[in-house]
Tab-separated table of C-alpha atoms in Angstrom:
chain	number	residue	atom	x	y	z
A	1	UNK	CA	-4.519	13.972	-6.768
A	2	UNK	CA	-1.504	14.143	-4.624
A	3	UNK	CA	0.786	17.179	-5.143
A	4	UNK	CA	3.995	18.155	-3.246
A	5	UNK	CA	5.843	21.414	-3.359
A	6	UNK	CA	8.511	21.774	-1.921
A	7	UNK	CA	7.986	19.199	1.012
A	8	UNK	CA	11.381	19.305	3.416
A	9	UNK	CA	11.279	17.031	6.695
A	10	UNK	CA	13.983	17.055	9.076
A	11	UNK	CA	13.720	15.102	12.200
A	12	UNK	CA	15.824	17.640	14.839
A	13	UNK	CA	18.986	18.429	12.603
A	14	UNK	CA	19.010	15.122	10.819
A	15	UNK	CA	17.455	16.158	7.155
A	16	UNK	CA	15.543	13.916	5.637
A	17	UNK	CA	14.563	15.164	2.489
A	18	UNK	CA	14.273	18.645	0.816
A	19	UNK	CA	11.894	20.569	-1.816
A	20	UNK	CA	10.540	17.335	-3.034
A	21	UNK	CA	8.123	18.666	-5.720
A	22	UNK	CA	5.760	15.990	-7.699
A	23	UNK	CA	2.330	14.938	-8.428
A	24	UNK	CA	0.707	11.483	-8.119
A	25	UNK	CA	-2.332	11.911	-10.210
A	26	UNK	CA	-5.672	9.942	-9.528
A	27	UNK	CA	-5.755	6.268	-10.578
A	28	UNK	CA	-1.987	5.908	-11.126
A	29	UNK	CA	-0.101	3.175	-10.434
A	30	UNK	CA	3.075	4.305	-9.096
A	31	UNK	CA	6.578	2.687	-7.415
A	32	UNK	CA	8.639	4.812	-4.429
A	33	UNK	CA	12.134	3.546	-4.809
A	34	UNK	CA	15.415	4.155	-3.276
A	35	UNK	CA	17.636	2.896	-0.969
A	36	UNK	CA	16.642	2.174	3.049
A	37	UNK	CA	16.281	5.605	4.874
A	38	UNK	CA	16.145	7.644	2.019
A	39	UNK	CA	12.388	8.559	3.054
A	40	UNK	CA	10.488	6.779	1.597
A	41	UNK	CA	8.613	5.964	4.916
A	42	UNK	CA	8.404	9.360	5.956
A	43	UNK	CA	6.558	10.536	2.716
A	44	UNK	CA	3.651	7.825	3.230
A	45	UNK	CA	3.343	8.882	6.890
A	46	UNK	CA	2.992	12.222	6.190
A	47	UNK	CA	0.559	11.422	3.168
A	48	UNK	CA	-1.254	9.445	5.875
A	49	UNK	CA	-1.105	12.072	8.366
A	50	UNK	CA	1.009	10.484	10.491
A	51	UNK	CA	3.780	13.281	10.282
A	52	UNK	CA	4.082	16.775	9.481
A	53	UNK	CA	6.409	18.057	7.291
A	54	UNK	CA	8.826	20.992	8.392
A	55	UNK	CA	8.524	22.899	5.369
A	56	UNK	CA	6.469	23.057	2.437
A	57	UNK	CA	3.425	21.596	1.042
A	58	UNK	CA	1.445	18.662	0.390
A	59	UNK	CA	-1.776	18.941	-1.095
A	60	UNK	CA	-3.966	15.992	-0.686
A	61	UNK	CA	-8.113	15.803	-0.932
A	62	UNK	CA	-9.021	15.252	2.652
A	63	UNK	CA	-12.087	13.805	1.266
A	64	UNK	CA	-9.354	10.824	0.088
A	65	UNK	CA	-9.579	7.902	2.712
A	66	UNK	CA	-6.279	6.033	2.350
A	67	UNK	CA	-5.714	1.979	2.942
A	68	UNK	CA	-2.882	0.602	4.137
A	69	UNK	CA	-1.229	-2.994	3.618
A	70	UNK	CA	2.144	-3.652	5.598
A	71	UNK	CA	4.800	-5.929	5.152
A	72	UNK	CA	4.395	-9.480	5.474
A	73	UNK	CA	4.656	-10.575	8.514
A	74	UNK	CA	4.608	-13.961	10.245
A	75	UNK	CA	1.637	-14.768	12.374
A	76	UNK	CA	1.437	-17.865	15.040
A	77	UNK	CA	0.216	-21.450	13.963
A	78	UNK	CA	-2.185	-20.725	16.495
A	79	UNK	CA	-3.501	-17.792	16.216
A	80	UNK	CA	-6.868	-17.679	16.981
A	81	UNK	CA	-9.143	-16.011	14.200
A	82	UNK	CA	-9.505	-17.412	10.785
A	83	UNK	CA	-9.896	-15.247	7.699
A	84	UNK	CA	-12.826	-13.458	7.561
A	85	UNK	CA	-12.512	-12.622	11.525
A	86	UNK	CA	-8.973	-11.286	10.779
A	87	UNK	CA	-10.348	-8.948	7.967
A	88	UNK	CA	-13.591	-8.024	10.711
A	89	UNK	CA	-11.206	-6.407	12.987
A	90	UNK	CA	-11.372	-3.135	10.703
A	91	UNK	CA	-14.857	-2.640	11.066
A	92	UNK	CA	-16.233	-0.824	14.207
A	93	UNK	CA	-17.947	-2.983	17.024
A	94	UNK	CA	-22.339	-1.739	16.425
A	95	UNK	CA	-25.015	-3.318	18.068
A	96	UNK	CA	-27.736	-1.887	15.389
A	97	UNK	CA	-29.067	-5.402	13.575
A	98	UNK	CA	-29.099	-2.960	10.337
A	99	UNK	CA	-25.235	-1.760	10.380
A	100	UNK	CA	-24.796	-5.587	11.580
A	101	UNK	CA	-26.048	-6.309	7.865
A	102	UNK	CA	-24.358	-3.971	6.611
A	103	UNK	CA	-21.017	-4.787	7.516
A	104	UNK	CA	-21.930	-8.393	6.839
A	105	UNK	CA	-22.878	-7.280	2.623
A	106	UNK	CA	-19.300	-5.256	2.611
A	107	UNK	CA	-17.100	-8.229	4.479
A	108	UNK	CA	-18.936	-10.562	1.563
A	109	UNK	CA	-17.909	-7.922	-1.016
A	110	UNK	CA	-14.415	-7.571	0.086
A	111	UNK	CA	-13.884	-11.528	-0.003
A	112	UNK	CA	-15.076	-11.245	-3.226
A	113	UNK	CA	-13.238	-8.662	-4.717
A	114	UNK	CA	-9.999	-10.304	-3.336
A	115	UNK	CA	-10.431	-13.747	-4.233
A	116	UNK	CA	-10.881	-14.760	-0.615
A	117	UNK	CA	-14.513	-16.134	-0.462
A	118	UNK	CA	-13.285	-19.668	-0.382
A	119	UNK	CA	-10.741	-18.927	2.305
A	120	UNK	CA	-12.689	-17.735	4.892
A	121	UNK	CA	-13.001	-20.090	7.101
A	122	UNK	CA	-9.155	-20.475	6.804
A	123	UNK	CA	-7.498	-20.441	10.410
A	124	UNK	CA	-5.019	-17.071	9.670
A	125	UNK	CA	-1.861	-18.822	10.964
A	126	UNK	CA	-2.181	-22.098	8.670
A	127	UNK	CA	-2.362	-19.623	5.601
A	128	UNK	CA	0.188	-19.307	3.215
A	129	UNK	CA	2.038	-15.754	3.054
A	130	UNK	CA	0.180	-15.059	-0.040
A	131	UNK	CA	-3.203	-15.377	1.897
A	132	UNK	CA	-2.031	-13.261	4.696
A	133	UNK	CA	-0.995	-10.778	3.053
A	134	UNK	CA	-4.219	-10.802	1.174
A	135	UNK	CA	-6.261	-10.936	4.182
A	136	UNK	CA	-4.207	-7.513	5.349
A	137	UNK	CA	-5.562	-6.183	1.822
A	138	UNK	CA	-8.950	-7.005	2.038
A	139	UNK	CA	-8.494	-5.042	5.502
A	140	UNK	CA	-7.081	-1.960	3.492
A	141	UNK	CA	-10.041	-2.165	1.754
A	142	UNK	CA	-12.614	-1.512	4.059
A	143	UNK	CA	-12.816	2.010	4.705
A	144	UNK	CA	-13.476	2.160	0.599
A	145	UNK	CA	-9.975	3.859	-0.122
A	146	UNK	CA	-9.026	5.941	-3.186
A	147	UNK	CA	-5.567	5.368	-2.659
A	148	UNK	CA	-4.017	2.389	-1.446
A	149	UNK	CA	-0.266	2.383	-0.156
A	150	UNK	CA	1.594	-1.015	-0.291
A	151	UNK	CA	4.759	-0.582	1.834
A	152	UNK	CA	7.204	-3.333	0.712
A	153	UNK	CA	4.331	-5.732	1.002
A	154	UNK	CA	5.653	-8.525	-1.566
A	155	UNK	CA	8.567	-8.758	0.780
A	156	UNK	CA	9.472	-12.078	2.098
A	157	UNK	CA	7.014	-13.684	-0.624
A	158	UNK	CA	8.062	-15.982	-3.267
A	159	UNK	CA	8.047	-15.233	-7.102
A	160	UNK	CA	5.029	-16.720	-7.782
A	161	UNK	CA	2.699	-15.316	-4.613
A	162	UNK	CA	4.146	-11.869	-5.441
A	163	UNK	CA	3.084	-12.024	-8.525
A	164	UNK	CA	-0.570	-13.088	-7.344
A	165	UNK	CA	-0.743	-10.730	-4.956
A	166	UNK	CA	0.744	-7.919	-7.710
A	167	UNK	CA	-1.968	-9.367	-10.498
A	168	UNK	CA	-4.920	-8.720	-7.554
A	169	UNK	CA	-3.285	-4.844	-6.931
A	170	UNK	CA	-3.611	-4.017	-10.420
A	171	UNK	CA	-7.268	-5.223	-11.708
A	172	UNK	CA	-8.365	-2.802	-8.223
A	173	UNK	CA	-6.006	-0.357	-9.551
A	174	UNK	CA	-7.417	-0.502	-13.417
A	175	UNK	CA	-11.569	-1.939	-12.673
A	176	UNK	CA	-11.794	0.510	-9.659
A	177	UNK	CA	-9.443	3.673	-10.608
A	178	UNK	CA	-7.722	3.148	-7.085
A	179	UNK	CA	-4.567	4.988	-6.753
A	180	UNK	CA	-1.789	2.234	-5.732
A	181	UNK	CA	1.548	3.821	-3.837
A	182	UNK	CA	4.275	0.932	-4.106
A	183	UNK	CA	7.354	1.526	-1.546
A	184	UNK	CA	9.673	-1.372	-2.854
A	185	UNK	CA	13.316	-3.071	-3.515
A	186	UNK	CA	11.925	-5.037	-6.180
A	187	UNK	CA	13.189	-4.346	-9.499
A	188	UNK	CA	10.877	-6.640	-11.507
A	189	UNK	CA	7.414	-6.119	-10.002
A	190	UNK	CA	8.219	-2.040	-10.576
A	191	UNK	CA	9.327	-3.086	-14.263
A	192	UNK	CA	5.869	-4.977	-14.745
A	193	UNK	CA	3.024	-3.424	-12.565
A	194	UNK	CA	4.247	0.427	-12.027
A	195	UNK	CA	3.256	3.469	-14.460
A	196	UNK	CA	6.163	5.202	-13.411
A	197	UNK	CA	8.933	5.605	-10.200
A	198	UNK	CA	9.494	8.279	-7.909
A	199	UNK	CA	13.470	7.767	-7.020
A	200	UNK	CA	14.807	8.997	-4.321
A	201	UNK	CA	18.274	10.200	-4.193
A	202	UNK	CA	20.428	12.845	-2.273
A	203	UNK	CA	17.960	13.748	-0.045
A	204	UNK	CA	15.440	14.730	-2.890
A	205	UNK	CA	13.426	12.729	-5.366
A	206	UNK	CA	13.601	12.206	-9.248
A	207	UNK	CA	10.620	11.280	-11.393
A	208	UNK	CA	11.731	8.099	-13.676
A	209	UNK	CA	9.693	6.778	-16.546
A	210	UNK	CA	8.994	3.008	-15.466
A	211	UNK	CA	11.146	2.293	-19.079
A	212	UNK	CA	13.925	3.867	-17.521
A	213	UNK	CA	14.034	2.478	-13.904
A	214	UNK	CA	17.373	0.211	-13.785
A	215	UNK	CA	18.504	-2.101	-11.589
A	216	UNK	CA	21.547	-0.641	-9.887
A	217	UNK	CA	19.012	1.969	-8.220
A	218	UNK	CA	17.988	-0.938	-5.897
A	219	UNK	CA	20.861	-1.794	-5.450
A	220	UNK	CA	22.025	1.667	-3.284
A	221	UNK	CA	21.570	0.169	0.545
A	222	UNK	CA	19.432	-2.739	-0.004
């Protein structure tokens, strides 16, 4: 479980937020909407432990290893690794022939568990975006995370691919009881994959029923 109480970050005199107070609870499925530079960035960094807040709490198992898929993002024709290299490049380098076999059982169980088995061999940069961005999930999944954040990763991805990629999120989310964290614009996939919204608004954050999220709150700065 994740549990904020009243988390303030200010970067110099610039506030970002204030006395954010809410819960994610374990195996949700949740959406963190708002418009750009609300903060929605700077909550998942601090969750990840990238920042600190200025005041505050957030309460977070350290025990809880967290994944991390970005936003899509376009890689050369010719770049040089195909799939399963790509998705390698999270493990650590070991010269042990045992943690050699090792890795090689968990690379063939993350291919597996995202659909990717066939793909392998696929150079990276002749995938579609869908693959990609399924390649930089089957890298989130690695370290065994309880809670994966997706940070506008269905960006830039057609209707259809989204919806893939979405479909793949939630049978981990429901088969494995892995926490999802959503940062996104999109009104629809928050409609249809998200348990509930955290909106944020006026430099603080509202808890929204998923039945109540409408579309003029993505709408406020893009």
């Amino acid at each position: 479980m994740i549990e904020a109480k009243n988390l303030t970050k200010r970067f110099g005199k610039q506030l970002v937020f204030e006395n954010l107070n809410f819960t994610i609870n374990d195996g949700e499925f949740i959406s963190l909407i708002g418009p750009n530079g609300s903060g929605k960035t700077t909550l998942v960094k601090i969750i990840m432990g990238l920042e600190k807040e200025t005041s505050g709490e957030l309460l977070i198992d350290k025990k809880q290893t967290i994944g991390y898929v970005p936003q899509f993002r376009n890689i050369d024709l010719d770049y040089p690794l195909d799939m399963e290299q790509f998705i390698r490049l999270n493990l650590k380098f070991t010269m042990s022939p045992a943690k050699r076999r090792e890795n090689n059982l968990l690379i063939t169980d993350i291919l597996k568990r995202t659909h990717l088995t066939e793909l392998k061999n696929r150079p990276l940069g002749l995938a579609s975006g869908g693959e990609k961005q399924k390649a930089y999930l089957a890298q989130a999944l690695l370290n065994n995370p309880k809670i994966l954040i997706l940070d506008e990763s269905t960006a830039s991805l057609d209707v259809e691919v989204k919806m893939q990629l979405m479909d793949l999120v939630q049978e981990l989310n429901q088969k494995e009881h892995l926490t999802v964290i959503f940062i996104t614009h999109d009104y629809e996939l928050t409609k249809k994959y998200t348990h509930r919204a955290l909106f944020f608004r006026d430099k603080t954050i509202e808890d929204v029923e998923v039945k109540n999220v409408s579309e003029d709150m993505f709408e406020m700065g893009g």
